[in-house]
Amino acid sequence: MSDSMKRHLASAALIIGFFLAWEAFCWIGHVSSFVLPRPSEIFTTLVKRLPAIMPHALQTLYTTMVGFLLGIVLGVLMGMLVGSSRLAYDVAYPMLIGFSSIPKVAVVPILVLWFSAGTVPAILTALSMCVFPIIVNVATGLATTEPELEDVMRCLRASKLDILWNVGLPRAMPYFFASLKVSITLAFVGSVISETVASNRGIGNLMMIASSSFDVPLMFAGLFVLAFLGVALYAIFSLIEGRVTGWAHRGTDLPMG
Amino acid sequence: MNASALAPGLLREEALVELENVSVAYNGGGKTVTALAETSIRIAPGDFVALVGPSGCGKSTILKLVTGLIRASSGFVFVSGREVGAEPMRVGMAFQNPTLLPWLTIRDNVMLPLKIVPPFRGEFRAKRNTEFRDRADALLSQVGLAGFGERFPWQLSGGMLQRASLCRALVHDPQLLMLDEPFGALDQFTREELWAIMQELWMTRKPTVLLVTHDLKEAAFLANRICVMQARPGRIIDDSAAPFARPRTIEMSYTPEFVALTQRLRDLIFAARGAA
């Protein structure tokens, strides 16, 4: 059995073990399902009420993905701007930190005021959550490009655009993908926050409704759906990352003498 | 021996590269530092010139001037009779580090100049899998890297990377080849191997070469003409010929004439250091 295979099996065993321990804990301690439902209970709820959960899940997925894609576009453009020179990087950085440290929950009421409750605030909250890691990472990737690599291009009389396209952006790719994996989970957080505060659709809204009727298993089912969506999207981007930036993760291959 | 290094008998019109009273100064820590004092040099097309000297003598500054990476504080830099930058000239450059792009295969790295430099760049899309690919592969096999085109830089050793870097510097048939201590970071055996390869590349393709090195044996082995530089302020203090028959071999580097030349260069550099 290969090493990576073993690691995958161990990860799976850890997850299954976690649920088994949870189940056992509730069973032995006679924990009421109003406090902490058993995983088996949550799964049955999930399956039984899937038709009701599905539209909410799709809504959350939709707002998250739209916010995330807009975040990528805006993040890459801003990142290119900020990372284009050392000066721009130093000048823009404090303001970026300022913006990114505002708790996004506090922004939702303003967004609702502007765009009314529903899909638009959810998309914008997702966007505002996920855009900063992308900007910072793309900018860092560009700003830390080795000057020697740029010299190679400059003595070929390459234009700024040539250098950006052939050296800067490929060089920033590992940074970009690292930020995507962080950003996609943040985008979910943004969507769900906004849905909890002001929406009549989405997993966040579902959780609020379930909470007001003490439907604890349904709340946990909502959490499971979110976790599943998050993991699935993370996996997709990891896969793309491996394809695109394999050169930056070459740990085990030894160079030839 | 001609301290002004104007290459005896070489007219301005005949020179591919000419520096006329060029100096370079920059601000370092509040005061002006002279990297290169009033320097003049003419280089004939197809010549192989080495610049030797201690570190900090402005060797690399001259290379950067000629490629247009930096500007002269005073004086003029002419390339093919025009001021540098006025007309696009094909320049190839190899550095002490191989500086290959880690996300490209060796072949794609070698083809990089073809993607950037006119007139090749217009045809790059059409010919990248045919003519240009063959051109890169031909160069790679000339330096002993046949079959390594599909590999990535991190899969190759330092010496192999440096060979690939030479291929990249030559693939677009540059009129001028700049070598900035390209063999400096290699071990002795690999270095001597690459000297022979470099000599062969020069003999078959005849680019004009400007080599910066602090290895006197390397300069005498490869170059036709050796300019000795002194540090602080950087300037050329000697210009001598290395009139050995080609192809040169490592064995030749133990002949009395060869040893006498390197010995003389060494004395010049030491004398200049003592005087400074």
Coordinates of C-alpha atoms in Angstrom, one line a residue:
Chain A
M1 CA 0.0 0.0 0.0
S2 CA 1.4 3.4 -0.9
D3 CA 2.1 6.1 1.6
S4 CA -0.5 8.5 0.3
M5 CA -3.1 5.7 0.2
K6 CA -2.4 5.1 3.9
R7 CA -2.8 8.8 4.7
H8 CA -6.2 8.9 2.9
L9 CA -7.4 5.9 4.8
A10 CA -6.3 7.5 8.1
S11 CA -8.2 10.7 7.2
A12 CA -11.3 8.7 6.5
A13 CA -10.9 6.7 9.6
L14 CA -10.6 9.9 11.7
I15 CA -13.8 11.3 10.2
I16 CA -15.8 8.1 10.8
G17 CA -14.3 7.8 14.3
F18 CA -15.4 11.3 15.1
F19 CA -19.0 10.5 14.2
L20 CA -18.9 7.2 16.0
A21 CA -17.6 8.9 19.2
W22 CA -20.3 11.5 18.9
E23 CA -22.9 8.9 18.5
A24 CA -21.6 6.9 21.5
F25 CA -21.3 10.0 23.6
C26 CA -25.0 10.9 23.0
W27 CA -26.1 7.3 23.5
I28 CA -24.2 6.7 26.7
G29 CA -24.9 10.2 28.2
H30 CA -28.6 10.1 27.2
V31 CA -28.1 13.5 25.6
S32 CA -31.5 14.9 24.5
S33 CA -31.8 15.6 20.7
F34 CA -32.9 19.1 21.6
V35 CA -29.4 19.7 22.9
L36 CA -27.2 17.6 20.6
P37 CA -28.8 15.2 18.2
R38 CA -27.0 12.0 17.3
P39 CA -25.3 11.9 13.9
S40 CA -27.6 9.0 12.8
E41 CA -30.6 11.2 13.6
I42 CA -29.1 14.1 11.7
F43 CA -28.5 11.9 8.6
T44 CA -32.0 10.6 8.7
T45 CA -33.4 14.1 8.9
L46 CA -31.1 15.1 6.1
V47 CA -32.3 12.3 3.8
K48 CA -36.0 12.6 4.8
R49 CA -36.2 16.4 4.4
L50 CA -33.9 16.7 1.5
P51 CA -36.6 18.1 -0.9
A52 CA -37.1 20.9 1.6
I53 CA -33.4 21.5 2.2
M54 CA -32.4 21.3 -1.5
P55 CA -33.7 24.8 -2.7
H56 CA -32.0 26.4 0.3
A57 CA -28.7 24.6 -0.4
L58 CA -28.9 25.6 -4.1
Q59 CA -29.6 29.2 -3.1
T60 CA -26.6 29.3 -0.8
L61 CA -24.4 27.6 -3.4
Y62 CA -25.6 30.1 -6.0
T63 CA -24.9 33.3 -4.0
T64 CA -21.6 31.9 -2.8
M65 CA -20.4 31.0 -6.2
V66 CA -21.4 34.3 -7.8
G67 CA -19.8 36.2 -4.9
F68 CA -16.7 34.0 -5.2
L69 CA -16.3 34.4 -9.0
L70 CA -16.8 38.2 -8.7
G71 CA -14.3 38.1 -5.9
I72 CA -11.7 36.3 -8.1
V73 CA -12.1 38.8 -10.9
L74 CA -11.9 41.8 -8.6
G75 CA -9.2 40.3 -6.4
V76 CA -7.0 39.4 -9.4
L77 CA -7.4 42.9 -10.9
M78 CA -6.8 44.7 -7.6
G79 CA -3.9 42.3 -6.8
M80 CA -2.3 43.1 -10.1
L81 CA -2.6 46.8 -9.4
V82 CA -1.3 46.6 -5.9
G83 CA 1.5 44.2 -6.8
S84 CA 2.6 46.0 -9.9
S85 CA 5.3 47.9 -8.0
R86 CA 6.9 48.0 -4.6
L87 CA 5.5 51.5 -4.2
A88 CA 1.9 50.6 -4.9
Y89 CA 2.2 47.6 -2.6
D90 CA 3.5 49.7 0.3
V91 CA 1.0 52.5 -0.2
A92 CA -2.1 50.3 -0.6
Y93 CA -1.3 47.8 2.1
P94 CA -2.5 49.7 5.2
M95 CA -5.8 50.5 3.6
L96 CA -6.3 46.9 2.6
I97 CA -5.7 45.8 6.1
G98 CA -8.2 48.4 7.3
F99 CA -10.9 47.2 5.0
S100 CA -10.3 43.5 5.6
S101 CA -10.4 43.9 9.4
I102 CA -14.0 45.3 9.3
P103 CA -16.3 42.5 10.6
K104 CA -18.5 41.7 7.5
V105 CA -21.5 41.1 9.7
A106 CA -21.6 44.8 10.4
V107 CA -21.7 45.5 6.6
V108 CA -24.8 43.4 6.0
P109 CA -27.4 45.9 7.3
I110 CA -25.9 48.6 5.1
L111 CA -26.1 46.3 2.1
V112 CA -29.7 45.4 2.9
L113 CA -30.4 49.2 3.1
W114 CA -29.0 49.6 -0.3
F115 CA -30.2 46.5 -2.1
S116 CA -33.0 45.2 0.1
A117 CA -33.0 41.7 1.6
G118 CA -32.3 38.6 -0.4
T119 CA -29.8 37.5 -3.0
V120 CA -27.8 40.7 -3.7
P121 CA -26.6 41.3 -0.1
A122 CA -25.7 37.6 0.2
I123 CA -23.6 37.8 -3.0
L124 CA -21.9 41.1 -1.9
T125 CA -21.2 39.8 1.6
A126 CA -19.6 36.7 0.1
L127 CA -17.6 38.9 -2.3
S128 CA -16.4 41.2 0.5
M129 CA -15.3 38.2 2.6
C130 CA -13.4 36.4 -0.1
V131 CA -11.8 39.2 -2.0
F132 CA -9.1 40.3 0.4
P133 CA -7.1 37.1 0.7
I134 CA -7.0 37.0 -3.1
I135 CA -5.8 40.6 -3.4
V136 CA -3.1 40.2 -0.8
N137 CA -1.9 36.9 -2.2
V138 CA -1.8 37.9 -5.9
A139 CA -0.1 41.2 -4.9
T140 CA 2.5 39.4 -2.7
G141 CA 3.1 36.8 -5.5
L142 CA 3.8 39.6 -8.0
A143 CA 5.7 41.9 -5.6
T144 CA 8.1 39.1 -4.6
T145 CA 9.0 38.0 -8.2
E146 CA 12.8 37.5 -8.3
P147 CA 14.4 40.5 -10.0
E148 CA 16.7 38.1 -11.9
L149 CA 13.7 36.5 -13.6
E150 CA 12.6 40.0 -14.7
D151 CA 16.1 40.8 -15.9
V152 CA 15.9 37.8 -18.2
M153 CA 12.9 39.4 -19.8
R154 CA 14.1 42.9 -19.8
C155 CA 17.3 42.2 -21.7
L156 CA 15.1 40.6 -24.4
R157 CA 13.4 44.0 -24.4
A158 CA 10.1 42.6 -23.2
S159 CA 7.3 45.0 -22.5
K160 CA 5.8 45.4 -19.0
L161 CA 2.8 43.4 -20.3
D162 CA 5.1 40.6 -21.6
I163 CA 6.8 40.4 -18.2
L164 CA 3.5 40.3 -16.3
W165 CA 2.1 37.7 -18.6
N166 CA 5.1 35.4 -18.8
V167 CA 6.8 35.8 -15.4
G168 CA 4.6 37.7 -12.9
L169 CA 1.3 35.9 -13.2
P170 CA 2.7 32.4 -13.5
R171 CA 4.9 33.2 -10.5
A172 CA 1.9 34.4 -8.6
M173 CA -0.2 31.3 -9.4
P174 CA 0.7 29.3 -6.3
Y175 CA -0.2 32.3 -4.1
F176 CA -3.4 32.8 -6.0
F177 CA -4.5 29.2 -5.5
A178 CA -3.6 29.2 -1.9
S179 CA -5.8 32.2 -1.5
L180 CA -8.7 30.5 -3.4
K181 CA -8.8 27.7 -0.9
V182 CA -9.1 30.1 1.9
S183 CA -11.5 32.4 0.0
I184 CA -14.0 29.7 -1.0
T185 CA -14.7 28.9 2.6
L186 CA -14.9 32.5 3.5
A187 CA -17.4 33.1 0.7
F188 CA -19.7 30.5 2.3
V189 CA -19.4 32.3 5.7
G190 CA -20.3 35.5 4.0
S191 CA -23.4 34.1 2.2
V192 CA -24.7 32.3 5.3
I193 CA -24.2 35.4 7.5
S194 CA -26.2 37.5 5.1
E195 CA -28.9 34.9 4.8
T196 CA -29.2 34.6 8.6
V197 CA -29.6 38.3 8.9
A198 CA -31.7 39.2 5.9
S199 CA -33.1 36.7 3.5
N200 CA -36.0 34.3 3.1
R201 CA -34.0 31.7 1.3
G202 CA -30.7 29.9 1.8
I203 CA -29.2 27.6 4.4
G204 CA -28.7 30.5 6.8
N205 CA -32.4 31.3 6.6
L206 CA -33.2 27.6 7.0
M207 CA -31.2 27.6 10.2
M208 CA -33.0 30.6 11.6
I209 CA -36.4 29.0 10.9
A210 CA -35.3 25.7 12.4
S211 CA -33.9 27.5 15.4
S212 CA -37.2 29.4 16.1
S213 CA -39.1 26.1 16.0
F214 CA -36.5 24.2 18.1
D215 CA -35.9 21.8 15.2
V216 CA -32.4 21.0 16.3
P217 CA -31.8 18.0 14.0
L218 CA -32.6 20.2 11.0
M219 CA -30.2 22.9 12.2
F220 CA -27.4 20.3 12.3
A221 CA -28.5 19.0 8.9
G222 CA -28.0 22.5 7.6
L223 CA -24.5 22.5 9.1
F224 CA -23.7 19.2 7.4
V225 CA -24.8 20.6 4.1
L226 CA -22.6 23.6 4.5
A227 CA -19.7 21.4 5.5
F228 CA -20.2 19.2 2.5
L229 CA -20.4 22.1 0.0
G230 CA -17.3 23.6 1.6
V231 CA -15.3 20.5 1.4
A232 CA -16.5 19.7 -2.2
L233 CA -15.5 23.2 -3.5
Y234 CA -12.2 23.1 -1.6
A235 CA -11.4 19.7 -3.2
I236 CA -12.2 21.0 -6.7
F237 CA -9.8 24.0 -6.3
S238 CA -7.1 21.8 -4.8
L239 CA -7.4 19.6 -7.8
I240 CA -7.1 22.5 -10.2
E241 CA -4.2 23.9 -8.1
G242 CA -2.3 20.6 -8.4
R243 CA -2.6 20.7 -12.2
V244 CA -1.6 24.3 -12.6
T245 CA 1.0 24.8 -10.0
G246 CA 2.6 21.4 -9.7
W247 CA 6.0 23.0 -10.2
A248 CA 5.8 24.8 -6.9
H249 CA 5.1 21.6 -4.9
R250 CA 7.9 19.3 -6.0
G251 CA 8.8 18.0 -2.6
T252 CA 9.5 14.3 -3.1
D253 CA 11.2 14.3 -6.5
L254 CA 14.9 14.4 -6.1
P255 CA 17.0 16.4 -8.6
M256 CA 19.3 14.4 -10.8
G257 CA 23.0 14.6 -10.1
Chain B
M1 CA 48.3 46.5 -24.5
N2 CA 46.3 49.6 -24.7
A3 CA 44.9 51.0 -21.5
S4 CA 42.1 53.0 -23.2
A5 CA 40.9 49.6 -24.6
L6 CA 39.8 51.2 -27.8
A7 CA 40.9 48.0 -29.6
P8 CA 43.9 49.0 -31.7
G9 CA 43.1 49.6 -35.3
L10 CA 39.3 49.2 -34.9
L11 CA 37.4 52.1 -36.5
R12 CA 34.2 53.3 -34.9
E13 CA 32.1 52.3 -37.9
E14 CA 33.4 48.7 -37.6
A15 CA 32.6 48.2 -34.0
L16 CA 29.5 46.4 -32.9
V17 CA 29.7 47.8 -29.5
E18 CA 31.3 51.0 -28.4
L19 CA 31.5 52.8 -25.1
E20 CA 32.7 56.3 -25.3
N21 CA 33.8 58.0 -22.0
V22 CA 31.0 56.3 -20.2
S23 CA 30.7 56.6 -16.5
V24 CA 28.0 55.3 -14.1
A25 CA 27.3 56.8 -10.7
Y26 CA 24.5 56.1 -8.3
N27 CA 23.4 57.3 -4.9
G28 CA 24.2 54.9 -2.1
G29 CA 23.6 55.9 1.5
G30 CA 23.4 59.6 0.7
K31 CA 26.7 59.9 -1.2
T32 CA 27.5 59.4 -4.8
V33 CA 29.2 56.1 -5.6
T34 CA 31.1 55.8 -8.9
A35 CA 30.5 52.3 -10.3
L36 CA 32.3 53.0 -13.5
A37 CA 34.7 55.8 -14.2
E38 CA 35.3 57.3 -17.7
T39 CA 35.5 54.1 -19.8
S40 CA 36.0 53.6 -23.5
I41 CA 36.0 50.3 -25.3
R42 CA 35.3 49.1 -28.9
I43 CA 34.3 45.6 -29.7
A44 CA 34.4 44.1 -33.2
P45 CA 31.6 42.0 -34.6
G46 CA 32.2 38.3 -34.0
D47 CA 34.8 38.9 -31.3
F48 CA 35.0 37.2 -28.0
V49 CA 35.9 39.7 -25.2
A50 CA 36.3 38.9 -21.6
L51 CA 36.2 41.4 -18.8
V52 CA 38.1 40.3 -15.7
G53 CA 38.7 42.0 -12.4
P54 CA 38.0 41.9 -8.7
S55 CA 34.4 42.1 -7.5
G56 CA 32.9 45.5 -7.5
C57 CA 35.0 46.8 -10.4
G58 CA 32.0 47.5 -12.6
K59 CA 32.2 44.4 -14.9
S60 CA 28.5 43.7 -14.7
T61 CA 27.8 47.4 -15.0
I62 CA 29.3 47.3 -18.5
L63 CA 27.0 44.4 -19.5
K64 CA 24.0 46.2 -18.1
L65 CA 24.9 49.3 -20.0
V66 CA 25.3 47.5 -23.3
T67 CA 21.9 45.6 -22.8
G68 CA 20.2 48.9 -21.8
L69 CA 19.3 47.6 -18.4
I70 CA 20.9 50.7 -16.9
R71 CA 21.7 54.1 -18.3
A72 CA 25.1 55.9 -18.4
S73 CA 25.5 58.9 -16.1
S74 CA 27.7 60.5 -18.8
G75 CA 29.2 59.4 -22.1
F76 CA 27.7 57.3 -24.9
V77 CA 26.9 53.7 -25.5
F78 CA 26.7 52.8 -29.1
V79 CA 25.5 49.4 -30.4
S80 CA 25.8 48.9 -34.2
G81 CA 26.6 52.5 -34.6
R82 CA 23.4 53.7 -32.9
E83 CA 22.9 54.8 -29.3
V84 CA 21.7 51.9 -27.2
G85 CA 18.0 51.5 -27.1
A86 CA 17.5 53.5 -30.3
E87 CA 17.1 50.3 -32.4
P88 CA 16.1 46.9 -31.2
M89 CA 19.1 44.6 -31.3
R90 CA 18.9 40.9 -30.5
V91 CA 20.8 40.3 -27.3
G92 CA 21.2 37.0 -25.5
M93 CA 22.2 36.9 -21.9
A94 CA 23.2 34.2 -19.4
F95 CA 23.6 34.9 -15.7
Q96 CA 25.4 33.3 -12.8
N97 CA 22.1 31.7 -11.8
P98 CA 20.5 29.8 -14.5
T99 CA 17.3 31.8 -13.9
L100 CA 15.1 29.4 -15.8
L101 CA 11.4 29.8 -15.2
P102 CA 10.4 26.9 -12.9
W103 CA 6.9 26.4 -14.4
L104 CA 8.1 25.8 -17.9
T105 CA 9.8 22.7 -19.3
I106 CA 13.4 23.0 -20.4
R107 CA 12.4 23.3 -24.0
D108 CA 9.8 26.0 -23.3
N109 CA 12.4 27.9 -21.3
V110 CA 14.8 27.7 -24.2
M111 CA 12.1 28.9 -26.6
L112 CA 11.2 31.9 -24.3
P113 CA 13.2 34.5 -26.3
L114 CA 11.4 33.4 -29.5
K115 CA 8.1 34.2 -27.8
I116 CA 9.3 37.7 -26.9
V117 CA 11.8 38.9 -29.5
P118 CA 10.7 40.1 -33.0
P119 CA 10.6 38.9 -35.7
F120 CA 10.1 35.5 -34.1
R121 CA 7.3 36.6 -31.7
G122 CA 4.8 37.0 -34.6
E123 CA 5.4 33.5 -35.8
F124 CA 5.5 31.9 -32.3
R125 CA 2.0 30.5 -32.3
A126 CA 2.4 29.0 -35.7
K127 CA 5.8 27.5 -35.3
R128 CA 6.1 26.6 -31.6
N129 CA 5.4 22.9 -32.3
T130 CA 7.4 22.7 -35.5
E131 CA 10.3 24.9 -36.5
F132 CA 11.0 26.6 -33.2
R133 CA 10.7 23.4 -31.3
D134 CA 13.3 21.8 -33.6
R135 CA 15.5 24.8 -33.2
A136 CA 15.4 24.5 -29.4
D137 CA 16.0 20.8 -29.6
A138 CA 19.0 21.2 -31.9
L139 CA 20.6 23.6 -29.5
L140 CA 19.9 21.3 -26.5
S141 CA 21.5 18.4 -28.2
Q142 CA 24.5 20.5 -29.1
V143 CA 25.1 21.1 -25.4
G144 CA 24.5 17.5 -24.5
L145 CA 20.9 17.9 -23.3
A146 CA 19.2 15.9 -26.0
G147 CA 16.1 14.3 -24.6
F148 CA 15.8 16.6 -21.6
G149 CA 13.4 19.1 -23.3
E150 CA 10.3 17.7 -21.5
R151 CA 11.9 17.9 -18.1
F152 CA 11.4 20.7 -15.6
P153 CA 14.2 22.8 -14.3
W154 CA 14.1 21.3 -10.8
Q155 CA 14.7 17.8 -12.3
L156 CA 18.2 18.9 -13.6
S157 CA 21.5 19.5 -11.9
G158 CA 23.2 22.9 -11.8
G159 CA 25.5 22.3 -14.7
M160 CA 22.6 21.0 -16.8
L161 CA 20.6 24.1 -16.0
Q162 CA 23.4 26.4 -17.0
R163 CA 23.7 24.6 -20.3
A164 CA 20.0 25.1 -20.9
S165 CA 20.5 28.8 -19.9
L166 CA 23.2 29.1 -22.6
C167 CA 20.7 27.6 -25.1
R168 CA 18.1 30.2 -24.1
A169 CA 20.7 32.9 -24.6
L170 CA 21.4 31.7 -28.1
V171 CA 18.1 30.5 -29.5
H172 CA 17.1 33.7 -31.1
D173 CA 20.5 34.1 -32.9
P174 CA 21.5 37.2 -31.0
Q175 CA 24.1 39.5 -32.5
L176 CA 25.4 40.0 -29.0
L177 CA 25.8 37.4 -26.3
M178 CA 26.3 38.6 -22.8
L179 CA 27.7 36.2 -20.2
D180 CA 27.6 37.4 -16.6
E181 CA 29.8 34.9 -14.8
P182 CA 27.7 32.0 -16.1
F183 CA 30.1 29.3 -14.9
G184 CA 30.9 30.9 -11.5
A185 CA 28.6 28.8 -9.4
L186 CA 29.7 25.4 -10.9
D187 CA 32.3 22.9 -9.7
Q188 CA 35.7 22.8 -11.5
F189 CA 35.0 19.8 -13.7
T190 CA 31.6 21.0 -14.8
R191 CA 33.0 24.4 -15.5
E192 CA 35.7 23.0 -17.8
E193 CA 33.2 20.9 -19.6
L194 CA 31.0 24.0 -20.2
W195 CA 34.0 26.0 -21.4
A196 CA 34.4 23.5 -24.2
I197 CA 30.7 23.7 -25.0
M198 CA 30.8 27.4 -24.9
Q199 CA 33.8 27.5 -27.3
E200 CA 32.0 25.2 -29.7
L201 CA 28.8 27.3 -29.6
W202 CA 30.8 30.4 -30.4
M203 CA 32.8 28.7 -33.2
T204 CA 29.7 27.4 -34.9
R205 CA 27.5 30.4 -34.4
K206 CA 29.9 33.3 -34.3
P207 CA 28.0 35.7 -32.1
T208 CA 29.8 38.6 -30.5
V209 CA 30.4 37.7 -26.9
L210 CA 31.1 39.8 -23.9
L211 CA 32.0 37.6 -21.0
V212 CA 32.3 38.8 -17.4
T213 CA 34.3 36.6 -15.1
H214 CA 36.7 36.6 -12.2
D215 CA 38.3 33.4 -13.4
L216 CA 41.4 34.3 -15.3
K217 CA 41.9 30.8 -16.7
E218 CA 38.3 30.9 -18.0
A219 CA 39.0 34.3 -19.6
A220 CA 42.2 33.1 -21.3
F221 CA 40.6 29.8 -22.4
L222 CA 37.5 31.3 -24.0
A223 CA 38.2 34.9 -25.1
N224 CA 40.1 36.4 -28.0
R225 CA 40.6 39.6 -26.0
I226 CA 40.8 40.2 -22.3
C227 CA 40.2 43.5 -20.6
V228 CA 41.4 43.8 -17.0
M229 CA 39.4 46.1 -14.8
Q230 CA 40.2 47.8 -11.5
A231 CA 37.8 48.6 -8.7
R232 CA 36.9 51.8 -7.0
P233 CA 36.5 53.5 -9.3
G234 CA 35.9 50.8 -11.8
R235 CA 37.8 51.2 -15.1
I236 CA 39.7 49.3 -17.7
I237 CA 43.4 49.2 -17.0
D238 CA 44.6 46.7 -19.6
D239 CA 43.6 45.1 -22.8
S240 CA 45.4 42.1 -24.2
A241 CA 45.0 39.4 -26.7
A242 CA 44.7 35.7 -26.0
P243 CA 46.1 34.5 -29.3
F244 CA 45.8 30.7 -28.9
A245 CA 44.7 28.4 -31.7
R246 CA 41.2 27.0 -31.6
P247 CA 39.7 24.8 -30.7
R248 CA 41.4 25.1 -27.4
T249 CA 41.7 22.2 -25.0
I250 CA 42.1 22.1 -21.2
E251 CA 45.6 20.6 -21.8
M252 CA 46.6 23.8 -23.6
S253 CA 45.9 25.7 -20.4
Y254 CA 49.1 24.2 -19.0
T255 CA 51.4 25.4 -21.7
P256 CA 53.9 28.1 -20.8
E257 CA 52.3 30.8 -23.0
F258 CA 48.9 30.2 -21.4
V259 CA 50.3 30.2 -17.9
A260 CA 52.3 33.3 -18.6
L261 CA 49.2 35.2 -19.8
T262 CA 47.1 34.3 -16.7
Q263 CA 50.1 35.1 -14.5
R264 CA 50.4 38.5 -16.1
L265 CA 46.7 39.2 -15.7
R266 CA 46.9 38.2 -12.0
D267 CA 49.8 40.5 -11.4
L268 CA 47.9 43.4 -13.0
I269 CA 44.9 42.8 -10.8
F270 CA 47.0 42.5 -7.7
A271 CA 49.0 45.6 -8.6
A272 CA 45.8 47.6 -9.1
R273 CA 44.4 46.4 -5.8
G274 CA 47.6 47.5 -4.1
A275 CA 47.4 50.9 -5.7
A276 CA 43.8 51.5 -4.8

